[in-house]
PDB file of C-alpha atoms in Angstrom:
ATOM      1  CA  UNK E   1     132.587  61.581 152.133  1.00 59.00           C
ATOM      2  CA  UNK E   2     134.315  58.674 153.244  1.00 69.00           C
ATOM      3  CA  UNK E   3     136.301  56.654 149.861  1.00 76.00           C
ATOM      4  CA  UNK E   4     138.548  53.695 149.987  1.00 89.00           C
ATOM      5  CA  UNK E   5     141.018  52.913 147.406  1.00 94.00           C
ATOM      6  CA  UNK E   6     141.753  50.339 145.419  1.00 95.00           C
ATOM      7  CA  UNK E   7     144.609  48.799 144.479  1.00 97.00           C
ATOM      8  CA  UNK E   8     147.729  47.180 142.242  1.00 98.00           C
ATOM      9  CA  UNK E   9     151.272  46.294 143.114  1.00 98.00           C
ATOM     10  CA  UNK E  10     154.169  45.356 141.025  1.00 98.00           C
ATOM     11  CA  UNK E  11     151.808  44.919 137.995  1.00 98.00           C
ATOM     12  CA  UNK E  12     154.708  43.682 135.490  1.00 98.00           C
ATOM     13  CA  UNK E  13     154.338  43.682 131.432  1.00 97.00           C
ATOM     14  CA  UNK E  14     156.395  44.301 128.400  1.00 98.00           C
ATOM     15  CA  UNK E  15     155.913  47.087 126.354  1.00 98.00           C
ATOM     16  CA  UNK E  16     157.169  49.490 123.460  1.00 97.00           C
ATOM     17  CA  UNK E  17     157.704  52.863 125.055  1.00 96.00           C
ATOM     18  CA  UNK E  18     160.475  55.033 124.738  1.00 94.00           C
ATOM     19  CA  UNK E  19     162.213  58.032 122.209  1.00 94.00           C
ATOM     20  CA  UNK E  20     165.119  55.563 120.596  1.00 91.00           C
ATOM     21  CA  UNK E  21     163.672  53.378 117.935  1.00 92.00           C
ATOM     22  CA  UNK E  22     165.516  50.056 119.540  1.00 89.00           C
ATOM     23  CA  UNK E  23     163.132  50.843 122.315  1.00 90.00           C
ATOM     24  CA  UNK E  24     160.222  50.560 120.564  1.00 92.00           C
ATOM     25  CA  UNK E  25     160.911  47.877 118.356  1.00 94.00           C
ATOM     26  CA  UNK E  26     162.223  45.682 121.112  1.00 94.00           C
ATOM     27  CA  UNK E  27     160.195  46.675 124.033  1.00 95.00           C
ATOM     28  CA  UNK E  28     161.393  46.740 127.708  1.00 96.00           C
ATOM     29  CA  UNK E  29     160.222  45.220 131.223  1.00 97.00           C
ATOM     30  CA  UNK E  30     157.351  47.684 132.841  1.00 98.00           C
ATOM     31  CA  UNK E  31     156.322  47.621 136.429  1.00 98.00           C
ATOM     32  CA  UNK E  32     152.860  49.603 137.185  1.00 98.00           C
ATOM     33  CA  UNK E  33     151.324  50.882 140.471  1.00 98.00           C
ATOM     34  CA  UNK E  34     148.200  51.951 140.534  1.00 98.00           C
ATOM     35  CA  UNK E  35     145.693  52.935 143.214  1.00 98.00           C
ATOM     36  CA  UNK E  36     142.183  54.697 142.394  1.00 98.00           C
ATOM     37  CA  UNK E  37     140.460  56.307 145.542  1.00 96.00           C
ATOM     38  CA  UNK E  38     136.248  55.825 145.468  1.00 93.00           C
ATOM     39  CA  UNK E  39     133.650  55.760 147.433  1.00 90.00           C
ATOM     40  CA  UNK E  40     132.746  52.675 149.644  1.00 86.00           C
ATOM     41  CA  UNK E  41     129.800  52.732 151.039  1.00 86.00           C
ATOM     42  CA  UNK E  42     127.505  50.758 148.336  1.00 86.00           C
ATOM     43  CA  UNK E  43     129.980  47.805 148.257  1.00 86.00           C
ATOM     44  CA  UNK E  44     130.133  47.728 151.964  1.00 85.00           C
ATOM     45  CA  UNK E  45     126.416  47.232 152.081  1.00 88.00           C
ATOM     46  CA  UNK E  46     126.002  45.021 149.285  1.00 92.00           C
ATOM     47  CA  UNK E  47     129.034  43.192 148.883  1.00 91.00           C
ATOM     48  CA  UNK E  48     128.428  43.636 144.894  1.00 91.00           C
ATOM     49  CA  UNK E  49     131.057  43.604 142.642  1.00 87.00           C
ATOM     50  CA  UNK E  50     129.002  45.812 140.267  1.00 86.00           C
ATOM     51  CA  UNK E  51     129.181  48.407 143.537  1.00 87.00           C
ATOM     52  CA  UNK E  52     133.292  48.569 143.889  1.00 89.00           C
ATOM     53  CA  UNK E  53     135.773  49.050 141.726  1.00 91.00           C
ATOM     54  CA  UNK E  54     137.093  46.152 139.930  1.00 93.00           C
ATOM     55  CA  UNK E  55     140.331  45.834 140.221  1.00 94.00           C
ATOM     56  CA  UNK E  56     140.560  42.602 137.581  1.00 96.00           C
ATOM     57  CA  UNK E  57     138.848  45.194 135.205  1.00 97.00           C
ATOM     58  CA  UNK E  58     140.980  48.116 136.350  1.00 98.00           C
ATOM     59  CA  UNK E  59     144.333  45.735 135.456  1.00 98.00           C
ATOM     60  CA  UNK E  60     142.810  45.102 132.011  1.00 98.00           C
ATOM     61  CA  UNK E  61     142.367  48.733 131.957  1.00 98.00           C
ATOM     62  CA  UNK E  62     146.498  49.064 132.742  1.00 98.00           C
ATOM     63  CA  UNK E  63     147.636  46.457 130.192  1.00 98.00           C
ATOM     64  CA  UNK E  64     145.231  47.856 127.252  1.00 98.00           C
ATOM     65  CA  UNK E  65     146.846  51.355 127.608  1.00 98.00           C
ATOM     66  CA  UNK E  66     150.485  49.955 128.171  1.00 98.00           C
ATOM     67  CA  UNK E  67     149.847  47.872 124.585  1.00 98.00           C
ATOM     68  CA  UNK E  68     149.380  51.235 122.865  1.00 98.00           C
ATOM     69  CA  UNK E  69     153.798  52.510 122.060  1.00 97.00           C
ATOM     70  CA  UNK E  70     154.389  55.966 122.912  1.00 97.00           C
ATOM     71  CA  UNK E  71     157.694  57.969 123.099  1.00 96.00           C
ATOM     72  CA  UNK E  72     157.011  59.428 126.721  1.00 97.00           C
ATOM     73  CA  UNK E  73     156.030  57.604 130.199  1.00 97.00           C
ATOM     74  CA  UNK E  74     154.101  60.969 130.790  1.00 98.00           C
ATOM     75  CA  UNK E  75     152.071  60.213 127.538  1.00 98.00           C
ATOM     76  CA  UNK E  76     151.088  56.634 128.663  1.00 98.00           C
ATOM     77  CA  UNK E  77     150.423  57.751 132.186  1.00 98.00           C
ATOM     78  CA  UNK E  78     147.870  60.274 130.611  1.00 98.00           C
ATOM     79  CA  UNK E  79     145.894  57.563 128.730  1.00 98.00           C
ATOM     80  CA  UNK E  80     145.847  55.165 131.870  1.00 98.00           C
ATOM     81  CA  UNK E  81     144.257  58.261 134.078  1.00 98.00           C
ATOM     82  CA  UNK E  82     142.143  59.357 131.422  1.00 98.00           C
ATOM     83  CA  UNK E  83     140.806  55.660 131.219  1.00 98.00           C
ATOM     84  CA  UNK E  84     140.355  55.452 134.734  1.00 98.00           C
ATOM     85  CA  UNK E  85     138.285  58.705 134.772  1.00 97.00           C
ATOM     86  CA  UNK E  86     135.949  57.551 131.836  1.00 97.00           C
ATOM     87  CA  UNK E  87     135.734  53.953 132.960  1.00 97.00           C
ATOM     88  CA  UNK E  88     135.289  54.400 136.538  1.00 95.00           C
ATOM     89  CA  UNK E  89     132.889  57.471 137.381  1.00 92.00           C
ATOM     90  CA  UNK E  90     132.784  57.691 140.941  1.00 90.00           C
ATOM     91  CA  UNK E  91     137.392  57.717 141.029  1.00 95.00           C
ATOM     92  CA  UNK E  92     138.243  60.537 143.227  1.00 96.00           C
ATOM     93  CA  UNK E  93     141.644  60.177 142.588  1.00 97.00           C
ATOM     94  CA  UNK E  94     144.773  57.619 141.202  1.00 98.00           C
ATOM     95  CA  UNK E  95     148.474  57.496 141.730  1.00 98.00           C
ATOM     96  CA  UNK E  96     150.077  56.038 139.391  1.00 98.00           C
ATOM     97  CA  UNK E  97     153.989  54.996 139.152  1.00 98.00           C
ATOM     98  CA  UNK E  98     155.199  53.373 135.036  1.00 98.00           C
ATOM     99  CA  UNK E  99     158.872  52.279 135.685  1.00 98.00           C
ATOM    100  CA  UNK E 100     160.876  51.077 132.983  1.00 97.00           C
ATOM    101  CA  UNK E 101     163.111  48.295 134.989  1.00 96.00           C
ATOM    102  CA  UNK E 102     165.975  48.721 131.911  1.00 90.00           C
ATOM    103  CA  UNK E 103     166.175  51.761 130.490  1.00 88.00           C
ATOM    104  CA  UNK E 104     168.734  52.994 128.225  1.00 86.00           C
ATOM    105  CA  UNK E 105     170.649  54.683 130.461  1.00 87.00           C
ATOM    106  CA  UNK E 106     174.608  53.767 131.659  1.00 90.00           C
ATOM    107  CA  UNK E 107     174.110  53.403 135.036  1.00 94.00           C
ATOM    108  CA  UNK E 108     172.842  50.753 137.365  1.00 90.00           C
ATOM    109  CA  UNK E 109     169.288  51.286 138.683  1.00 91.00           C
ATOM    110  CA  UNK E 110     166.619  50.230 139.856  1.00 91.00           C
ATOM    111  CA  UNK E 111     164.539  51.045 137.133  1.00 93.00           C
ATOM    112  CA  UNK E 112     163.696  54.611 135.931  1.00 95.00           C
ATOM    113  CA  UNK E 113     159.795  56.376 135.230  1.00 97.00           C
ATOM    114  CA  UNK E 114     156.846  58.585 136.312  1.00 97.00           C
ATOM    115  CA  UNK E 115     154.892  59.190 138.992  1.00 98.00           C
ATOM    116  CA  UNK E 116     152.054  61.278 139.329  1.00 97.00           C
ATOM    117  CA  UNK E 117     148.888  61.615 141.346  1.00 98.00           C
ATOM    118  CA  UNK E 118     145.757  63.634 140.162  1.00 97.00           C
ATOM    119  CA  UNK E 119     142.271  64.422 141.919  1.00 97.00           C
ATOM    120  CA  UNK E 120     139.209  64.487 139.927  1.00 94.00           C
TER     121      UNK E 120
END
């Protein structure tokens, strides 16, 4: 089978994840990466939208499970691939990387998160 992938970069949002309460009452600065892997071939032949994967509908997809607070990264990154399997059929797979660009931490870094890739 041959797929393709699909993609976001640098998808940046604010949202109200973390174990301290300040962190979910304030909220903190989010970047997402996401890539789905699917198969190609009906989109190549059409050039359908309806045949790929949408990747305006896969950012809505991103933003709606970011808006939801949890305590854990891991626990939002679940959601977002569990929405990508139920919304998009034909995925194969998605990597996904949540960093939290100021987390609560007393060091200097570039940001802090997860990162995870899973097959279906």
């Amino acid at each position: 089978m041959t797929e393709t992938k699909v993609y976001i970069r640098d998808l940046r949002l604010h949202a109200y994840h973390g174990v301290l309460q300040q962190e979910r009452t304030v909220g903190n600065e989010y970047i997402v990466n996401i890539t789905v892997a699917y198969p190609w071939q009906d989109a190549m032949s059409s050039d359908d939208v309806a045949d790929t994967l949408n990747y305006a509908t896969l950012a809505d997809l991103v933003v709606r499970e970011m808006s939801v607070p949890s305590r854990l990264l891991e626990h939002v990154a679940g959601r977002i691939v569990t929405a990508v399997r139920n919304d998009f059929p034909l995925a194969t797979s998605v990597s996904l990387d949540i960093r939290k660009v100021a987390p609560p931490i007393p060091h200097d870094t570039g940001g802090c998160g997860v990162e995870l890739f899973v097959t279906f």
